[in-house]
mmCIF file of C-alpha atoms in Angstrom:
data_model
loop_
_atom_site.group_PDB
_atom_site.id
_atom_site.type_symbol
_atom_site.label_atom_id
_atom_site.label_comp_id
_atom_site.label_asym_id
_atom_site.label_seq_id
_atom_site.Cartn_x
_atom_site.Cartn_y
_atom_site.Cartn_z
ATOM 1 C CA UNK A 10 94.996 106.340 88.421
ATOM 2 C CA UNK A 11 97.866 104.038 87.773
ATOM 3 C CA UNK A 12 97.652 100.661 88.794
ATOM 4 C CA UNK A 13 100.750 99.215 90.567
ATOM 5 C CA UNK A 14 99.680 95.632 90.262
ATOM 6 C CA UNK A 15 103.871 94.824 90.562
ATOM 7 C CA UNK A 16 104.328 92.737 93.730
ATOM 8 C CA UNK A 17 107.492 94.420 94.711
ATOM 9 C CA UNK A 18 107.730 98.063 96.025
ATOM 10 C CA UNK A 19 110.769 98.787 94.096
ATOM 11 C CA UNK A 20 109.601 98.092 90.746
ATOM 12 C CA UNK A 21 106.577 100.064 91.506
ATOM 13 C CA UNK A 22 108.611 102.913 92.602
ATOM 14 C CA UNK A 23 110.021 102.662 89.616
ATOM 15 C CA UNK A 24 107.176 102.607 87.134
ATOM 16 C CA UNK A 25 105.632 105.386 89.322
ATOM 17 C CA UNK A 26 108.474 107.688 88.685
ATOM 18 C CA UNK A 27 108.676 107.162 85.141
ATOM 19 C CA UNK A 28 105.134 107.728 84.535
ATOM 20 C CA UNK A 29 104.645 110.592 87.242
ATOM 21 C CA UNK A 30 104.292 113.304 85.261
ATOM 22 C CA UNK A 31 101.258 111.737 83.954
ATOM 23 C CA UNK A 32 99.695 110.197 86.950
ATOM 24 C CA UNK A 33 98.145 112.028 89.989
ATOM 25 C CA UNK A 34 97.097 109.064 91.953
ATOM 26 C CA UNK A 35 98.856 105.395 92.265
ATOM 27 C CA UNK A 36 96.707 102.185 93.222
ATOM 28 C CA UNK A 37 97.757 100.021 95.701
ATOM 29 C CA UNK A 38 96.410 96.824 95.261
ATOM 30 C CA UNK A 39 96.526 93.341 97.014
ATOM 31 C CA UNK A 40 99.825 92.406 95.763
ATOM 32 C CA UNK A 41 101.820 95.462 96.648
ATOM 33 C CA UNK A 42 100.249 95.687 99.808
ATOM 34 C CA UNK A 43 100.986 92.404 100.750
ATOM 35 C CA UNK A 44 104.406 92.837 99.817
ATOM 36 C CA UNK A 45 104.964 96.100 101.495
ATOM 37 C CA UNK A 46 102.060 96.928 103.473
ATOM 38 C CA UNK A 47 101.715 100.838 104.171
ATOM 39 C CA UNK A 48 105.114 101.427 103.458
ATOM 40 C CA UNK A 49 103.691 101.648 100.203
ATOM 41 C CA UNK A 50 101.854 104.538 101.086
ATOM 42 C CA UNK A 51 104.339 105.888 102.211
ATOM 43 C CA UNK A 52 106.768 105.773 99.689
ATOM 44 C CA UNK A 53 104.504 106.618 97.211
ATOM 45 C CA UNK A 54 102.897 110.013 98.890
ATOM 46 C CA UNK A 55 106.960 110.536 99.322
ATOM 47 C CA UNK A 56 106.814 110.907 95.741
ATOM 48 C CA UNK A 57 104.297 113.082 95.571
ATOM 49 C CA UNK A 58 101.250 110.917 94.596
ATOM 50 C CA UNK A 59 97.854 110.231 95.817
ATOM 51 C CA UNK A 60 96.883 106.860 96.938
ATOM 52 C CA UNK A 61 94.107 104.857 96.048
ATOM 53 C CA UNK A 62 94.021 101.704 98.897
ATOM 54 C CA UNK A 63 92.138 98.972 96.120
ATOM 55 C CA UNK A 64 91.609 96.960 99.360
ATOM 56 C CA UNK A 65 87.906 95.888 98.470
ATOM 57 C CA UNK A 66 87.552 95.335 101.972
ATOM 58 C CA UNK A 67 84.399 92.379 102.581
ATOM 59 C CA UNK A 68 83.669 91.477 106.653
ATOM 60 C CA UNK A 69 81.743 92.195 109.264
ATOM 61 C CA UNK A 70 80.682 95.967 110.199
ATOM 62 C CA UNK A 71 83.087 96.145 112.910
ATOM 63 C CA UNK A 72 86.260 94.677 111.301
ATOM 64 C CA UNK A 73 86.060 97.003 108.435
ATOM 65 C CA UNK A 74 85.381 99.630 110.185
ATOM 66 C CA UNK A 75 88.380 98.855 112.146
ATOM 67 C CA UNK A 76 90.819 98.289 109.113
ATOM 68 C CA UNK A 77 89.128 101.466 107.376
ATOM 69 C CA UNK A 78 90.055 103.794 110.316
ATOM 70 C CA UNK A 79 93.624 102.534 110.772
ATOM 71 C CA UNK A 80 93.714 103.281 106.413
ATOM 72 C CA UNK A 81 91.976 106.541 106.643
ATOM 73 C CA UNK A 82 94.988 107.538 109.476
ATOM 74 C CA UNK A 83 97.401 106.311 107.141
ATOM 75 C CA UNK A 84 95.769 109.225 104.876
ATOM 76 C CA UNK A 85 95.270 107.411 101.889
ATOM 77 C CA UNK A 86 92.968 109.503 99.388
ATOM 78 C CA UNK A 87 90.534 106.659 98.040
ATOM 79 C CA UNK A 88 89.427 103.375 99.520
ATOM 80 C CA UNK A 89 87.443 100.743 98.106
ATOM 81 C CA UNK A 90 84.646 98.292 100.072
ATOM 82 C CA UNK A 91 82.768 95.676 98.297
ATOM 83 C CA UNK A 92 79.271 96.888 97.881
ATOM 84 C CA UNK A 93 78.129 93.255 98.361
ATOM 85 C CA UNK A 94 78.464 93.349 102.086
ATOM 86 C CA UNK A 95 75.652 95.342 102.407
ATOM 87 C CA UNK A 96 74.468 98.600 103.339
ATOM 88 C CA UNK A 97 75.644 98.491 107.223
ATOM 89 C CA UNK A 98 78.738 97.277 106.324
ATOM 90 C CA UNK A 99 79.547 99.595 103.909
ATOM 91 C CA UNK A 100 78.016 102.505 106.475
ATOM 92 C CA UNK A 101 80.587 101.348 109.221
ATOM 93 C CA UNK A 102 83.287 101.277 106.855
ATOM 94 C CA UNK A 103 82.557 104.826 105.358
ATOM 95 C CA UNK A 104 81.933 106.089 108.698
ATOM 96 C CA UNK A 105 85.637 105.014 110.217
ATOM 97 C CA UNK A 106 87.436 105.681 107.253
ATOM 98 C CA UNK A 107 86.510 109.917 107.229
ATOM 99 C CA UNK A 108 87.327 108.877 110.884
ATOM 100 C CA UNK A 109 90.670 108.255 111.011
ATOM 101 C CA UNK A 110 91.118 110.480 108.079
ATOM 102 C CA UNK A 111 89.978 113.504 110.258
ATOM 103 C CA UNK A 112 92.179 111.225 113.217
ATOM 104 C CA UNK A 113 94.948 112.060 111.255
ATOM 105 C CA UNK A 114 94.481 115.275 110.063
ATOM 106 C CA UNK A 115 93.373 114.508 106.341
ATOM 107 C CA UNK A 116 90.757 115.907 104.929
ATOM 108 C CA UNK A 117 88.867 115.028 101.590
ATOM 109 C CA UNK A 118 89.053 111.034 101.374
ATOM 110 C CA UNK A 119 86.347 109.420 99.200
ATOM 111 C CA UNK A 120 84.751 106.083 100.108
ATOM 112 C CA UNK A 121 84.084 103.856 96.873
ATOM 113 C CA UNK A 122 81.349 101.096 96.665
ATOM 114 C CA UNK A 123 82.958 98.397 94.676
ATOM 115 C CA UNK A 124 79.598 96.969 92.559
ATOM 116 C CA UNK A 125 80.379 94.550 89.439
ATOM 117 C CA UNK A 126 83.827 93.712 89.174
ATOM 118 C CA UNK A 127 84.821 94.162 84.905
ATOM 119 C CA UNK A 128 85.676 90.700 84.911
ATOM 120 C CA UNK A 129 82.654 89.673 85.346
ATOM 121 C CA UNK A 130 80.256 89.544 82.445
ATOM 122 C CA UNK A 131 77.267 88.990 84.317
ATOM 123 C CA UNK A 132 75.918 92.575 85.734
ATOM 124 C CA UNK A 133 72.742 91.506 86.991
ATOM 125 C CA UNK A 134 73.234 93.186 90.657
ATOM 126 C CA UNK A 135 74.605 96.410 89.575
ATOM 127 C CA UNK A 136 71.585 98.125 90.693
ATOM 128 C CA UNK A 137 71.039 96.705 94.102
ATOM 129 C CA UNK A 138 74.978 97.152 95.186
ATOM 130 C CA UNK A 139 74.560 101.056 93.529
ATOM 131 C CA UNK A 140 71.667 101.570 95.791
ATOM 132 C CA UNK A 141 73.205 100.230 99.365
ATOM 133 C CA UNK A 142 76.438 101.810 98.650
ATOM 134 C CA UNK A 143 74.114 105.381 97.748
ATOM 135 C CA UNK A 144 72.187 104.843 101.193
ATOM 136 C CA UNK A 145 75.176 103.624 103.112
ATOM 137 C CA UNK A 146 76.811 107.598 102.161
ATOM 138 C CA UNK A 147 79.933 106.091 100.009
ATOM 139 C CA UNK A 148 81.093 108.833 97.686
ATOM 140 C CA UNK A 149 81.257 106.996 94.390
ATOM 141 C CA UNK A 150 81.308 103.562 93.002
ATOM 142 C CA UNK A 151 83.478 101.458 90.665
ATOM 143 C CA UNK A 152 82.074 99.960 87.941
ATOM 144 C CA UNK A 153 82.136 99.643 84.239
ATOM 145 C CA UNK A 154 82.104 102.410 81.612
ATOM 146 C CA UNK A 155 78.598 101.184 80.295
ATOM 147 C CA UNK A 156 77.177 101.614 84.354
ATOM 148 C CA UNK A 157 78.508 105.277 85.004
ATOM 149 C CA UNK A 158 75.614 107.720 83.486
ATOM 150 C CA UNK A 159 73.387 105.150 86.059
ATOM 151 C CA UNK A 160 75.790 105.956 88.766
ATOM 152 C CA UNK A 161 75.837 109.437 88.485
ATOM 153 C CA UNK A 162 72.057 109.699 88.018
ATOM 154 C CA UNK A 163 72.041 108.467 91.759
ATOM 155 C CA UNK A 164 74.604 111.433 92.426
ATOM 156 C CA UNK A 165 77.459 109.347 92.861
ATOM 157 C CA UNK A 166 81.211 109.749 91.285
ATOM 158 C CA UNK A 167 82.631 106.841 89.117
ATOM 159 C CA UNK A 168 86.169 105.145 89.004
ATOM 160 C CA UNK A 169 86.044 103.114 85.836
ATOM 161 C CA UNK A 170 88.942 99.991 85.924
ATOM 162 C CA UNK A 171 89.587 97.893 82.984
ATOM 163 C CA UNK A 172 90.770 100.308 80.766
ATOM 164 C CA UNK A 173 92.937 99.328 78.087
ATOM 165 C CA UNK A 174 94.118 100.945 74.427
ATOM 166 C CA UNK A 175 92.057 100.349 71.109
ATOM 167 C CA UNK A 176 93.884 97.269 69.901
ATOM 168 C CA UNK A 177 95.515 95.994 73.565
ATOM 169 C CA UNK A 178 94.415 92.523 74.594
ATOM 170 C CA UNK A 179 91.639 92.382 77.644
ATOM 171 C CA UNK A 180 93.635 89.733 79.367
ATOM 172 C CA UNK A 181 90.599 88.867 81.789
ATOM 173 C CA UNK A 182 88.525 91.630 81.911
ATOM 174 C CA UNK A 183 85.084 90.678 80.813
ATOM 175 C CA UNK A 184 83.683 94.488 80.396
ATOM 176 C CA UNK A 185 86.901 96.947 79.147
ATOM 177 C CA UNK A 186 87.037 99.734 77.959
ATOM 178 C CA UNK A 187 89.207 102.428 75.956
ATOM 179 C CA UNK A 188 90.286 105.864 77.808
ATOM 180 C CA UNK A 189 88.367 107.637 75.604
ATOM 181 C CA UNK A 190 84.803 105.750 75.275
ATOM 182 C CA UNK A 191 84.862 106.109 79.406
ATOM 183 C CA UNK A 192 85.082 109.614 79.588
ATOM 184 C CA UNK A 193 82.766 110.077 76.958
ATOM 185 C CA UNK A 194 80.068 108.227 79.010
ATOM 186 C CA UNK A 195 81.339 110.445 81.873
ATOM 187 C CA UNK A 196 83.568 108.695 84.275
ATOM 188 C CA UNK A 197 85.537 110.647 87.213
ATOM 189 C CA UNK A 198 88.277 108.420 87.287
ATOM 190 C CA UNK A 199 90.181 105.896 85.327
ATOM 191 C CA UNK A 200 92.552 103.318 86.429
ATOM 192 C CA UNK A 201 94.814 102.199 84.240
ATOM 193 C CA UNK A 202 97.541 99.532 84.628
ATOM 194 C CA UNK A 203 98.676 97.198 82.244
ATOM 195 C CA UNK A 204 98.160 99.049 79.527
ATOM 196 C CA UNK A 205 100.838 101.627 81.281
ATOM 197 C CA UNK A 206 102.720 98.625 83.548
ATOM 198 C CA UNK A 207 103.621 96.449 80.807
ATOM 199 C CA UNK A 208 104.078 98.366 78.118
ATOM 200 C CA UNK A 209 107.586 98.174 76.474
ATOM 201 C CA UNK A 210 107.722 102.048 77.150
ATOM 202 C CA UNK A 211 105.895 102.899 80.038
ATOM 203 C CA UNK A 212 106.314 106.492 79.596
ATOM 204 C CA UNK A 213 105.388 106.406 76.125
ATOM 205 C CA UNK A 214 102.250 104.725 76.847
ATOM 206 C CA UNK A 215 101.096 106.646 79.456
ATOM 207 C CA UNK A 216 101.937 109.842 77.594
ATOM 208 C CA UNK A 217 99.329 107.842 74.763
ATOM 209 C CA UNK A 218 96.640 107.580 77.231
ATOM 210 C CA UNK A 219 97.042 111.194 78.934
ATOM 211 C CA UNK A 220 96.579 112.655 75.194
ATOM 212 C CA UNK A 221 93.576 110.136 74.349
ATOM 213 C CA UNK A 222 92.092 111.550 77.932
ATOM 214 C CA UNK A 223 92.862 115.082 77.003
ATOM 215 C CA UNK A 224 91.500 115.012 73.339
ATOM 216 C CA UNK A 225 88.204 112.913 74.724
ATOM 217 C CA UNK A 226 87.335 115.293 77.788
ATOM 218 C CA UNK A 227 87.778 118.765 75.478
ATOM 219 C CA UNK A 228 85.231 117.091 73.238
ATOM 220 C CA UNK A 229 82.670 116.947 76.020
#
């Protein structure tokens, strides 16, 4: 999944067409979507991509279950709730998302439970957050590389962020890792921005990581 972490839409347009062929799904974080709102959504299914809304929404049952509806109709493929809010929260969120996805007439959206952020090096409620988001029905979690054979031993999908190249810099992520040590623990998905957004050739770079994802999964 590339990260769009660029503030302005057209500079993310951009990056997303150069690195297209490479990229299935584009992230819209805080920044874009506070630039642009769901015009990036918009412009970015326009191209063809999937989009992953890295909203982390965090408030009361109702309220995100109001916001996740209104995202699910906007038919945005993934969507992200902190796992910390607990497991009604999560539930109501979940709930109104597949909502308004079905609302809208889209079909397959997955819920994430957002447990440990990567930059942060302390882990220690990894476990409780998996198990709410598990009972509150989310389809996956995000985590770190090191937490995804736990995730999927409680049958849920992983998106692994924090990925960077053997040799990049970690900027502030506490708990990185490289494209191919998280698919050889087994995660679903990997988002991947800097490494791709900032690189001197963005094409280049993401046409590195594709081949380090290739060459890792057809060793599984």
């Amino acid at each position: 999944m590339l990260a769009l972490d660029v503030g302005d839409l057209t500079e993310a347009l951009r990056v997303a067409t150069l690195v297209k062929p490479w990229f299935a799904t584009a992230k819209v974080g805080y920044e874009l979507y506070a630039e642009a709102g769901p015009s990036a959504f918009d412009a970015l299914q326009g191209l063809g991509l999937q989009v992953f809304a890295d909203l982390k929404l965090h408030d009361i049952p109702n309220t995100v279950a109001r916001g996740a509806r209104v995202l699910g109709r906007h038919g945005v493929r993934f969507l992200n709730f902190h796992a910390s809010g607990g497991v009604a929260m999560l539930k109501a969120g979940v709930d109104a998302f597949k909502e308004g996805g079905r609302e809208g007439g889209h079909d397959a959206l997955v819920a994430l439970g957002v447990t440990v952020l990567t930059s942060e090096a302390n882990a220690d409620a990894f476990d409780e957050r998996l198990r709410w988001s598990s009972e509150a029905g989310c389809d996956g979690v995000v985590c770190a590389a090191d937490e995804v054979r736990i995730a999927h031993a409680a049958k849920l999908r992983t998106m692994v962020p924090g990925i960077r190249l053997p040799g990049q810099d970690t900027d502030d992520q506490a708990r990185p890792s490289t494209p191919e040590r998280a698919i050889a623990d087994g995660a679903d998905w990997l988002v991947i921005g800097r490494a791709v957004t900032r690189a001197d050739d963005p094409s280049k770079a993401a046409e590195t990581v594709h081949a380090l994802v290739e060459r890792a999964s057809l060793s599984q």
